[in-house]
PDB file of C-alpha atoms and ligand atoms in Angstrom:
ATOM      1  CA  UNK K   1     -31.181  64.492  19.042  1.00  0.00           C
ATOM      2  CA  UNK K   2     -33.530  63.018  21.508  1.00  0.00           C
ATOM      3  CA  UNK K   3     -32.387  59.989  22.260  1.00  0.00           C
ATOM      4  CA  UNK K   4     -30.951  56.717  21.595  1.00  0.00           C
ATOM      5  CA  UNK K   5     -31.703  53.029  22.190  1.00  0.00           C
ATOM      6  CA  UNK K   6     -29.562  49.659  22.461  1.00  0.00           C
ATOM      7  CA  UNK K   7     -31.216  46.579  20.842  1.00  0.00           C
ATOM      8  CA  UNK K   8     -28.643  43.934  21.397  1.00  0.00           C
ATOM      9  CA  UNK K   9     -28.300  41.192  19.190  1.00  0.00           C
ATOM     10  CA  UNK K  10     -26.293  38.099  20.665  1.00  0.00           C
ATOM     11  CA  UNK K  11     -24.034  36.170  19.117  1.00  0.00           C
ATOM     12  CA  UNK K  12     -21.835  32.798  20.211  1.00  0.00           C
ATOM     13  CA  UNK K  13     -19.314  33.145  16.998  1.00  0.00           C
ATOM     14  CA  UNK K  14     -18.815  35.296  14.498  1.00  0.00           C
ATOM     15  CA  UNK K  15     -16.105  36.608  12.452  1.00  0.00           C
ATOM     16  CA  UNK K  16     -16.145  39.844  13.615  1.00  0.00           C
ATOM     17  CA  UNK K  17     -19.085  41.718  15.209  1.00  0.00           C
ATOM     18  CA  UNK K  18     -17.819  45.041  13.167  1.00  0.00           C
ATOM     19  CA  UNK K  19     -18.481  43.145  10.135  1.00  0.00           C
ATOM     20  CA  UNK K  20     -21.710  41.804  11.364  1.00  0.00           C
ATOM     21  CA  UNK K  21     -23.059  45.180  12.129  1.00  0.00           C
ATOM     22  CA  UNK K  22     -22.081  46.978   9.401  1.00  0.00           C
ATOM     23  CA  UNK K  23     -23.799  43.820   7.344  1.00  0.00           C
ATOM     24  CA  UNK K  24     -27.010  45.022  10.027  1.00  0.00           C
ATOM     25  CA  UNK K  25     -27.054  48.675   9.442  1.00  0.00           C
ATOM     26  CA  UNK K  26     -26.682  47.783   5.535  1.00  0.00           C
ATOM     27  CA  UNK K  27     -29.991  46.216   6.045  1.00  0.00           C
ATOM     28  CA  UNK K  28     -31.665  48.754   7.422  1.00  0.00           C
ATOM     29  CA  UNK K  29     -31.171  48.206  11.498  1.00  0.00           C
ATOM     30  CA  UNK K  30     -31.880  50.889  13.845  1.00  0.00           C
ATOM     31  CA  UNK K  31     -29.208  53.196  15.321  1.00  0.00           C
ATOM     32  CA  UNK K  32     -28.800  51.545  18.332  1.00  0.00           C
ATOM     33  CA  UNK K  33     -28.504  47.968  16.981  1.00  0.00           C
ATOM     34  CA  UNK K  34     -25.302  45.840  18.778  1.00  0.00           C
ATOM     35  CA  UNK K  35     -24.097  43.110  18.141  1.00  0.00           C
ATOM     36  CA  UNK K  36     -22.496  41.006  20.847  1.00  0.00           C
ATOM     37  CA  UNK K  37     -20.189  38.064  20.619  1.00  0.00           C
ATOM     38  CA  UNK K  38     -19.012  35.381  23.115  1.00  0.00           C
ATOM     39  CA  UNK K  39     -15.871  34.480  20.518  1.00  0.00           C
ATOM     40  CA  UNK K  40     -14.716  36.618  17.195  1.00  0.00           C
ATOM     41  CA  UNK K  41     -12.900  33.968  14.572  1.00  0.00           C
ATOM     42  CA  UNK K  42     -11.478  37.249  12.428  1.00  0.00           C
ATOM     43  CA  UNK K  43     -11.319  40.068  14.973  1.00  0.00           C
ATOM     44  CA  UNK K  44     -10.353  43.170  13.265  1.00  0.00           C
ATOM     45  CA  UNK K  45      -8.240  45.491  14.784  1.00  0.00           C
ATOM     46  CA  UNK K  46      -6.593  49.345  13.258  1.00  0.00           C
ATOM     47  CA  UNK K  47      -4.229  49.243  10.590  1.00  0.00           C
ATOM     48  CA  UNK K  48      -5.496  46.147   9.228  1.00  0.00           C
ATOM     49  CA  UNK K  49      -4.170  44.100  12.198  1.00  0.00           C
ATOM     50  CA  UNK K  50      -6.099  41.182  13.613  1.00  0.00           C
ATOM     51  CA  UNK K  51      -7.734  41.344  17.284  1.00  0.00           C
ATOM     52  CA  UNK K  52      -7.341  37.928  19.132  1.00  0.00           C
ATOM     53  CA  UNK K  53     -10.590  37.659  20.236  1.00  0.00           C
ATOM     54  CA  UNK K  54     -11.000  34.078  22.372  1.00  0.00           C
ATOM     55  CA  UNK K  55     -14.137  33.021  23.040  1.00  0.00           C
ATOM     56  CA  UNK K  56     -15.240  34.515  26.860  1.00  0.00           C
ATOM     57  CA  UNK K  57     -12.110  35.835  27.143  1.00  0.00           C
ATOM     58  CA  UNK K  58     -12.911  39.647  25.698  1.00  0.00           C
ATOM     59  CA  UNK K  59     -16.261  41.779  25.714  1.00  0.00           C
ATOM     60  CA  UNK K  60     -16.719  41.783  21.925  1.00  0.00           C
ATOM     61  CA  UNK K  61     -19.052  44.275  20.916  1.00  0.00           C
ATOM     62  CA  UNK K  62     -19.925  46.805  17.452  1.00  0.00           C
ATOM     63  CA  UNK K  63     -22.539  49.638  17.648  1.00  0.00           C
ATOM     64  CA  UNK K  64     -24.735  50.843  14.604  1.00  0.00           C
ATOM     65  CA  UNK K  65     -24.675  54.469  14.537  1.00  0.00           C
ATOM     66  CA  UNK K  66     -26.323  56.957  12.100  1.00  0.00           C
ATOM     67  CA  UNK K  67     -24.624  60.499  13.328  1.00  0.00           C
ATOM     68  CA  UNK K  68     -27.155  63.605  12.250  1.00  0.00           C
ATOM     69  CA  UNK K  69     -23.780  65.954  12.553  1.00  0.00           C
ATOM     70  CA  UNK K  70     -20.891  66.661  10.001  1.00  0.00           C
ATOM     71  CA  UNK K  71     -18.498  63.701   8.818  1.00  0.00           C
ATOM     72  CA  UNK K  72     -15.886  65.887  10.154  1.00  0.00           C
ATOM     73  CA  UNK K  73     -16.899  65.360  13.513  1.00  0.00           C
ATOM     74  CA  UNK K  74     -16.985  61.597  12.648  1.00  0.00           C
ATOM     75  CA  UNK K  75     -13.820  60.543  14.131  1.00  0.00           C
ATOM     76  CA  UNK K  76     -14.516  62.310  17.198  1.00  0.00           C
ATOM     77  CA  UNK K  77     -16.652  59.070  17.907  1.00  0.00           C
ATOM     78  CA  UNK K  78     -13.368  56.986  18.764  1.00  0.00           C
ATOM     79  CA  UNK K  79     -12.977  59.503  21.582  1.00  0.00           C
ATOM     80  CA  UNK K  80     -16.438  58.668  22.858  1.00  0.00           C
ATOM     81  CA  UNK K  81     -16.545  55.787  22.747  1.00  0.00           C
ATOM     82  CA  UNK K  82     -12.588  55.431  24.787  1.00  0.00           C
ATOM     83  CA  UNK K  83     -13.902  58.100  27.478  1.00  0.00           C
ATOM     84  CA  UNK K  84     -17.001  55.982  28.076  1.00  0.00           C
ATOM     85  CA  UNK K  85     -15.098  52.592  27.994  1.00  0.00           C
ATOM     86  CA  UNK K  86     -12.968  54.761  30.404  1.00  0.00           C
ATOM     87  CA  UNK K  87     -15.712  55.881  32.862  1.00  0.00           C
ATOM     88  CA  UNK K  88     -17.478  52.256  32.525  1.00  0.00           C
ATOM     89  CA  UNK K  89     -14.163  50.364  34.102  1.00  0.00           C
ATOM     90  CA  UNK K  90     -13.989  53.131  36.649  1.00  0.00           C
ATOM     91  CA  UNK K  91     -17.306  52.326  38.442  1.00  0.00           C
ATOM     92  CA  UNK K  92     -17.669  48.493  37.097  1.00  0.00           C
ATOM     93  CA  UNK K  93     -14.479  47.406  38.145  1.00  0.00           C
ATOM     94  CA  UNK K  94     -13.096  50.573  40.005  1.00  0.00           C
ATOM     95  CA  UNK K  95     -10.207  50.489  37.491  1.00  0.00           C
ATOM     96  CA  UNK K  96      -8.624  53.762  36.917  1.00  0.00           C
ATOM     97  CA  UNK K  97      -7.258  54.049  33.063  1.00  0.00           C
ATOM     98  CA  UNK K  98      -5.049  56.365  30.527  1.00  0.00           C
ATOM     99  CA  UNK K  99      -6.302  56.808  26.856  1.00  0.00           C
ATOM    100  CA  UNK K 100      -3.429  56.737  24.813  1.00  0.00           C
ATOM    101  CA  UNK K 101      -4.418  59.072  21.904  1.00  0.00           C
ATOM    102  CA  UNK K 102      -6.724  58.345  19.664  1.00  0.00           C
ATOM    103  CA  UNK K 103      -8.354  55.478  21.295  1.00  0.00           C
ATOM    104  CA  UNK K 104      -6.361  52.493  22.850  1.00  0.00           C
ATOM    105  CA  UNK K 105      -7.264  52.404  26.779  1.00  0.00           C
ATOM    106  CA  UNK K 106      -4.671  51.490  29.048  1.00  0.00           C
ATOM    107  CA  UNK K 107      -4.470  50.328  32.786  1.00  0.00           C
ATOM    108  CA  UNK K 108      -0.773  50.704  34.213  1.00  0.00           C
ATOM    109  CA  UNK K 109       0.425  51.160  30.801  1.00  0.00           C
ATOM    110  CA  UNK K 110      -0.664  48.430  29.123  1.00  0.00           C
ATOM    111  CA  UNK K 111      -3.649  47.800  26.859  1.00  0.00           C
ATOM    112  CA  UNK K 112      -6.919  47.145  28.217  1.00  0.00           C
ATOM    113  CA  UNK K 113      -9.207  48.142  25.215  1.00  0.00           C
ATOM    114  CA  UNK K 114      -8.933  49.188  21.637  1.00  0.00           C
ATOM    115  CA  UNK K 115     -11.620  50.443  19.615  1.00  0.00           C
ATOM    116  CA  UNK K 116     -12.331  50.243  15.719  1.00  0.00           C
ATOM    117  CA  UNK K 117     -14.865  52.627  14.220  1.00  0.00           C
ATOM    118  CA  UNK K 118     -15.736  51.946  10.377  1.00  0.00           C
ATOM    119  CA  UNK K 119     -17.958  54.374   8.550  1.00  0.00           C
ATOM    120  CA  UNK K 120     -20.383  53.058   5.909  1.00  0.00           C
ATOM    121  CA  UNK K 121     -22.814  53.530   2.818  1.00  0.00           C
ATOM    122  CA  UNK K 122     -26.280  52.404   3.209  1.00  0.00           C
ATOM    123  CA  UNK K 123     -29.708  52.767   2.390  1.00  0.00           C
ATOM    124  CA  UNK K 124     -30.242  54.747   5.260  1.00  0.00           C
ATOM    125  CA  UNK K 125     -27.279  57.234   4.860  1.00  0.00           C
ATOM    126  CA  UNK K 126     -24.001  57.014   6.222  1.00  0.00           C
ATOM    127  CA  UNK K 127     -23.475  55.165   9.192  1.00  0.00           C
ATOM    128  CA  UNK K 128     -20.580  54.391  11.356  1.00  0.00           C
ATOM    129  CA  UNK K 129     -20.214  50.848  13.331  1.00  0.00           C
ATOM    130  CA  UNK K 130     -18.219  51.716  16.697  1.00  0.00           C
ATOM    131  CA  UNK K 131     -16.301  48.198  17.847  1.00  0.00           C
ATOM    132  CA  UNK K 132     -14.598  47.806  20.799  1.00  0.00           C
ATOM    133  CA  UNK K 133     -12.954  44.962  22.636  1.00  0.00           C
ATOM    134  CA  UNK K 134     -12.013  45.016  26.324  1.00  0.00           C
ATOM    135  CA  UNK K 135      -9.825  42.058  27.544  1.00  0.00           C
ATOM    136  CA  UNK K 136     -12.198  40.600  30.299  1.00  0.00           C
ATOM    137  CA  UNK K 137      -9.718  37.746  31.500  1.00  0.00           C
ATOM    138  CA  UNK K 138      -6.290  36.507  31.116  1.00  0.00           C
ATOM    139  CA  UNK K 139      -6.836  34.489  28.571  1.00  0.00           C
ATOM    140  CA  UNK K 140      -7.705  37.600  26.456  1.00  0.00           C
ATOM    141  CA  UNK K 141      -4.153  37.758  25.970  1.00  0.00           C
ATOM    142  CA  UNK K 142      -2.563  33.915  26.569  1.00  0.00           C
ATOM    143  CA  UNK K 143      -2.050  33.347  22.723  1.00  0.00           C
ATOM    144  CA  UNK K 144      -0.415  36.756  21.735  1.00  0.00           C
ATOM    145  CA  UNK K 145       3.111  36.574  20.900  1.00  0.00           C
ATOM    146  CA  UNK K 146       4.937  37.796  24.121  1.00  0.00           C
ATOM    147  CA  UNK K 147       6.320  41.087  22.937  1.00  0.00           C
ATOM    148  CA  UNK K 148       2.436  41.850  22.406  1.00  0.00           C
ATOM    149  CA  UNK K 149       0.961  40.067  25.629  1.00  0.00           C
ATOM    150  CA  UNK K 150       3.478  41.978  27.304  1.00  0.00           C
ATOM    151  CA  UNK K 151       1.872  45.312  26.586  1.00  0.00           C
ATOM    152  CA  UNK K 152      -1.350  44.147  26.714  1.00  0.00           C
ATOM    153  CA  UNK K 153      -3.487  43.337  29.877  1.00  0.00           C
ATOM    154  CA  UNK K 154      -7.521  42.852  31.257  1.00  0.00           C
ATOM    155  CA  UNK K 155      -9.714  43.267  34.146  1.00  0.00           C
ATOM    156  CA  UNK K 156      -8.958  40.155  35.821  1.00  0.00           C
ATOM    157  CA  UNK K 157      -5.230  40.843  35.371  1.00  0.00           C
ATOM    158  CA  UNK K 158      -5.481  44.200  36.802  1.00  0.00           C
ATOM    159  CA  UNK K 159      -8.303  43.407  39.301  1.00  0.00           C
ATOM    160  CA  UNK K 160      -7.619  39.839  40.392  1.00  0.00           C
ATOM    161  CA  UNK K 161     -11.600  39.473  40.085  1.00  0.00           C
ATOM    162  CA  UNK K 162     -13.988  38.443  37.229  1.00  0.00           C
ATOM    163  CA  UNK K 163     -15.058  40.797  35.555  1.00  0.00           C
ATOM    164  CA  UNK K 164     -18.902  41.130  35.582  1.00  0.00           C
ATOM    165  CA  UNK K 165     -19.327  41.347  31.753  1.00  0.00           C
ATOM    166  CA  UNK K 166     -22.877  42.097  31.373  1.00  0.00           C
ATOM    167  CA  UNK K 167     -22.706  44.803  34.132  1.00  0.00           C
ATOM    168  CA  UNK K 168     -19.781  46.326  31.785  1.00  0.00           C
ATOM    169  CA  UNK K 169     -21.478  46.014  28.829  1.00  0.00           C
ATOM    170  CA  UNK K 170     -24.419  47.959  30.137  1.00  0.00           C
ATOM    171  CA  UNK K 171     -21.844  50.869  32.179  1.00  0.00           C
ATOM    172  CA  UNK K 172     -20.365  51.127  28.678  1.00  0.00           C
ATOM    173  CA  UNK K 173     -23.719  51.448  26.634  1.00  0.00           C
ATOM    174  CA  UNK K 174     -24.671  54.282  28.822  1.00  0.00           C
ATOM    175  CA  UNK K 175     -22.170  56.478  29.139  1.00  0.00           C
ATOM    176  CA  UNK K 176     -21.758  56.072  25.657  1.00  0.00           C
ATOM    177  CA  UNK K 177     -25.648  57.233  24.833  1.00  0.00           C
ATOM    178  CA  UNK K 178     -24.887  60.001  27.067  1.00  0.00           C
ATOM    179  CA  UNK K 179     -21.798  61.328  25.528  1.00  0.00           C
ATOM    180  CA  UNK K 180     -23.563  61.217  21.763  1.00  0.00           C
ATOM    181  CA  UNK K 181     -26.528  62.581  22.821  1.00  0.00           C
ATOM    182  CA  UNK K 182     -24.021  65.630  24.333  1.00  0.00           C
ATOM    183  CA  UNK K 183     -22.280  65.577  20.681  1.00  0.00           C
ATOM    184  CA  UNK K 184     -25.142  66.406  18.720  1.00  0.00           C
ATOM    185  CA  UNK K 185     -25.534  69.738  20.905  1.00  0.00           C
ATOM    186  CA  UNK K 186     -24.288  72.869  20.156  1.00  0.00           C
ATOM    187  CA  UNK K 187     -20.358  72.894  21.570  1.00  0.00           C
ATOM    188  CA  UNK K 188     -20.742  69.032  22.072  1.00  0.00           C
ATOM    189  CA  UNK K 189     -17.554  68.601  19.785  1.00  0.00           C
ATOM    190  CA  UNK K 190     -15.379  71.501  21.878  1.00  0.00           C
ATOM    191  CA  UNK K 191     -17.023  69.801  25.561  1.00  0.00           C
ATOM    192  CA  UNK K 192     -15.641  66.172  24.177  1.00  0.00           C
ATOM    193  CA  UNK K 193     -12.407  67.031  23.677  1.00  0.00           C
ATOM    194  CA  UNK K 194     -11.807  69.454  26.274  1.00  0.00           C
ATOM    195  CA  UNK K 195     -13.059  65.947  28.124  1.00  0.00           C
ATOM    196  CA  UNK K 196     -10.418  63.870  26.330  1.00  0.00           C
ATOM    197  CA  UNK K 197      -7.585  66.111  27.256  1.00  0.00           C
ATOM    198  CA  UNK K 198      -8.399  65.888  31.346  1.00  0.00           C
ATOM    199  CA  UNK K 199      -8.249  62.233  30.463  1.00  0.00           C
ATOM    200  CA  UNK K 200      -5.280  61.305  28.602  1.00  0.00           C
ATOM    201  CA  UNK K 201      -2.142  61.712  30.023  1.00  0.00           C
ATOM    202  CA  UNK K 202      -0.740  61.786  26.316  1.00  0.00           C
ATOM    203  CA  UNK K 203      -2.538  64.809  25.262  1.00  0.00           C
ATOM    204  CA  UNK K 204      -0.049  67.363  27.045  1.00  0.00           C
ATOM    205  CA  UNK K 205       3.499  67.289  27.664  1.00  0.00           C
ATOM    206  CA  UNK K 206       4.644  63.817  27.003  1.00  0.00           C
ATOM    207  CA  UNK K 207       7.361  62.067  25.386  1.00  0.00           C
ATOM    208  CA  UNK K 208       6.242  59.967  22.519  1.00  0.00           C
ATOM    209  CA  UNK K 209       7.391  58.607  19.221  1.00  0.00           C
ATOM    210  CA  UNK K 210       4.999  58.678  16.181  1.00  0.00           C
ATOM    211  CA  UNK K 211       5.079  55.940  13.707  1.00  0.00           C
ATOM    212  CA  UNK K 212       3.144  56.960  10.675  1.00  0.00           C
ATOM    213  CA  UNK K 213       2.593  55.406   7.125  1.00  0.00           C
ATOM    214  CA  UNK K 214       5.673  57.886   6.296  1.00  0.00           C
ATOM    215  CA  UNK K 215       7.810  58.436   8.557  1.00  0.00           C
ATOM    216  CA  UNK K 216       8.923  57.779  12.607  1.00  0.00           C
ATOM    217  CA  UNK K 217       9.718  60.707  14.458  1.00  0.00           C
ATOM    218  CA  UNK K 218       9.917  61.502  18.460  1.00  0.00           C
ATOM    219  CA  UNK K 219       8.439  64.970  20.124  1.00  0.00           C
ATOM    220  CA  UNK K 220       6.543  65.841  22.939  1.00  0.00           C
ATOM    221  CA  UNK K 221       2.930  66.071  22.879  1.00  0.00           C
ATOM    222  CA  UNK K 222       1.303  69.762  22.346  1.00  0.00           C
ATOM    223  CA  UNK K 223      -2.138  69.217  22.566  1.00  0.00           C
ATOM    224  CA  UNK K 224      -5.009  68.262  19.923  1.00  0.00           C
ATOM    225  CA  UNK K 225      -6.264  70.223  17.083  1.00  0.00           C
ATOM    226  CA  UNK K 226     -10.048  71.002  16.873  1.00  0.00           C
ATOM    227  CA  UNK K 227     -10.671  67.988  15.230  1.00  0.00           C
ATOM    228  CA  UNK K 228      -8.558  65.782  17.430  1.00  0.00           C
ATOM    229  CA  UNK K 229      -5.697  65.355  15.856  1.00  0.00           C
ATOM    230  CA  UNK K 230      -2.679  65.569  18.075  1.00  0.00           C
ATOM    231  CA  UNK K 231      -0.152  68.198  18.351  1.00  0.00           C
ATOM    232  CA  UNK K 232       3.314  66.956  18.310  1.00  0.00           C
ATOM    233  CA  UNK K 233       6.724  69.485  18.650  1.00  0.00           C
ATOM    234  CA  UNK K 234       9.867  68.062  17.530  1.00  0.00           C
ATOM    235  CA  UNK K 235      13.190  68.487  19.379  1.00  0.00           C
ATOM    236  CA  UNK K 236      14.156  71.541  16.809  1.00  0.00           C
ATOM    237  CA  UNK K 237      10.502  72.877  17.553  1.00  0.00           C
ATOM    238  CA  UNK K 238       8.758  72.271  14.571  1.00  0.00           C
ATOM    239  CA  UNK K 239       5.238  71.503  15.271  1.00  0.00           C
ATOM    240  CA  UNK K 240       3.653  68.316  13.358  1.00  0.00           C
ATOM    241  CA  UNK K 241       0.364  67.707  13.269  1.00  0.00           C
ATOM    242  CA  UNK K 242      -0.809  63.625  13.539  1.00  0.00           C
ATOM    243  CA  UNK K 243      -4.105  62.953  12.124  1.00  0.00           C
ATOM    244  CA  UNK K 244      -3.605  58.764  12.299  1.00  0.00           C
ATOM    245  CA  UNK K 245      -0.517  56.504  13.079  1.00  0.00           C
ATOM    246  CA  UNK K 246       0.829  54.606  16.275  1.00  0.00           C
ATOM    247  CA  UNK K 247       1.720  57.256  19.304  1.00  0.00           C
ATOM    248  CA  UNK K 248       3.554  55.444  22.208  1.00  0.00           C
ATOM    249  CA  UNK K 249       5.611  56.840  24.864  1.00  0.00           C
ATOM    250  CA  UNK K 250       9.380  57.218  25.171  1.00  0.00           C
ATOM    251  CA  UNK K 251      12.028  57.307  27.908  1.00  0.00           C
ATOM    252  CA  UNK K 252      12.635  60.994  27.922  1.00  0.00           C
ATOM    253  CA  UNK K 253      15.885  61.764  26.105  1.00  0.00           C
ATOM    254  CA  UNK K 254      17.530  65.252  25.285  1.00  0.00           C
ATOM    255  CA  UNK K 255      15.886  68.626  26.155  1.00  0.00           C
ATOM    256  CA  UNK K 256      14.026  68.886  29.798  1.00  0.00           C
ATOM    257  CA  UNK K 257      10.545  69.223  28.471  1.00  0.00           C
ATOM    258  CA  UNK K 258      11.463  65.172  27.376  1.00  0.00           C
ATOM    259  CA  UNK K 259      12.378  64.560  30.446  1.00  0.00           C
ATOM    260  CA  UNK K 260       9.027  62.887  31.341  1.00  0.00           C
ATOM    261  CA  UNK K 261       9.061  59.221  32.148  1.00  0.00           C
ATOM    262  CA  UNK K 262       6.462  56.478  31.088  1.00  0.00           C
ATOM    263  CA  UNK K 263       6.081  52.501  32.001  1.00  0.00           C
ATOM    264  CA  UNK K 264       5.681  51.373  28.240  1.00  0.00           C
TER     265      UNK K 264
HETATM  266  C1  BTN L   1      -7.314  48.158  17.824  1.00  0.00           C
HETATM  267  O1  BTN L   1      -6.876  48.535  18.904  1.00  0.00           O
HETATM  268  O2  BTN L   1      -6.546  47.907  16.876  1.00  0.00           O
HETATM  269  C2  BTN L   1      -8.798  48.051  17.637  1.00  0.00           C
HETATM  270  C3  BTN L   1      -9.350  46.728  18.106  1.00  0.00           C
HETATM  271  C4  BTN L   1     -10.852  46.647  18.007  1.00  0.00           C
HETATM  272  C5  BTN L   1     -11.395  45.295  18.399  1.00  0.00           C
HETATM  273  C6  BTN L   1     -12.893  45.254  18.460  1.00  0.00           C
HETATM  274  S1  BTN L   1     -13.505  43.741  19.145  1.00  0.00           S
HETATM  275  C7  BTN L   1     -15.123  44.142  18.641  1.00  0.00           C
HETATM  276  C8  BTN L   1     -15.005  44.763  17.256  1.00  0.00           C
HETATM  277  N1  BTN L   1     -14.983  43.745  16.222  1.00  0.00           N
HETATM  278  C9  BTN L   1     -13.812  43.713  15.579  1.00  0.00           C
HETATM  279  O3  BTN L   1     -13.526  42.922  14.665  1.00  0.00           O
HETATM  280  N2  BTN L   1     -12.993  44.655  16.064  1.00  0.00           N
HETATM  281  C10 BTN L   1     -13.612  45.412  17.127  1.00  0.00           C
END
């Protein structure tokens, strides 16, 4: 693929700016296209949850994509786009974070970012809208009920600075193009996730409990299959495999290799 350019469309208000890009990239809008908002009414957020998205308080933003390689590889792009969210706060705001598989970035344990990626019909073929919300400032969080704003944080909270949102918009956009310009290559998939395992302390090794549509069950973390989904070994050393469901970290309890500790 040769390359790949941003035209950002901004917004003051809009319901949500996944909606209004997939509503773009329906008619016809470049790869590239994103749209931007100051203030989401209806943020969306995973499992049909809302995203409290206050206006200034959160960088708001949804990228048109139109992926030339296999829909399998599709939800790689949730990776992507959390390891360039990741690399963006570490030079923007020098903020180191975790990913916390598949795609929620956290700063000391609580949640920084989360990232929504809808795949599409159009005209054009199918296309996938990346979204993804970063709480800039406190206020990100002020109306969340507390057992939420709890876990939940933002730049200025971790950073005791404003966060210079245009600057992180653009340290996002860019480490972004370069890591889907590097998935498109031959071995880009098998480079991406080797990437996501140096980066998330919940790839290997830790203590978590799995909530799925199903069924709630604790293990310890085993790795990720070769199409990202996450390795989980039970305490009587079955192996389950997790393709989507919530994946937070325990207390260790039982058996040594549990015996890992976390701050959520
Ligand atoms: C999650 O963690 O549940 C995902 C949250 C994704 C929120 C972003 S904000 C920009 C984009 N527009 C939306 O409506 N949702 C995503």
């Amino acid at each position: 693929m040769a390359d790949l350019h941003f035209h950002i469309l901004r917004r003051d208000e809009v319901t949500s700016t996944n909606t209004e890009a997939a509503a773009q990239a329906k008619r016809g809008a470049a790869e590239g296209t994103t749209v931007v908002a100051r203030e989401q009414t209806a943020g969306r957020g995973r499992h049909g949850r809302a995203w409290a998205s206050p206006a200034g308080a959160g960088l708001y933003f949804s990228i048109v994509l139109r992926p030339r390689f296999p829909v399998e590889t599709f939800p790689l792009l949730t990776f992507l786009a959390a390891l360039s969210v990741r690399e963006a706060l570490q030079q923007g705001a020098n903020l180191t974070t975790d990913i916390k598989w598949s795609n929620d970035v956290l700063a000391n344990g609580r949640k920084l970012c989360g990232i929504l990626a809808e795949t599409i019909e159009t005209g054009r073929g199918r296309s996938v809208v990346v979204g993804i919300g970063i709480n800039l400032t406190r206020a990100a969080n002020a109306n969340l009920p507390s057992e939420i704003a709890e876990r939940a944080t933002s730049i200025e909270a971790e950073t005791n600075r404003a966060p210079d949102t245009d600057a992180q918009l653009r340290l996002t956009l860019d480490a972004l193009k370069r890591r889907y310009l590097a998935l498109h290559e031959a071995n880009g998939a098998a480079q991406l996730l080797d990437e996501y395992a140096r980066s998330s302390s919940y790839v290997f090794g830790k203590a978590v409990r799995v909530v799925t549509g199903a069924e709630t069950f604790e293990g310890a973390t085993r790795g990720l299959a070769p199409d990202g989904a996450l390795r989980v070994e039970l305490p009587n050393g079955e192996l389950r495999i997790v393709y989507a469901g919530d994946v937070n970290a325990v207390r260790a309890v039982g058996k040594p290799e549990f015996s890992l500790t976390s701050n959520l």
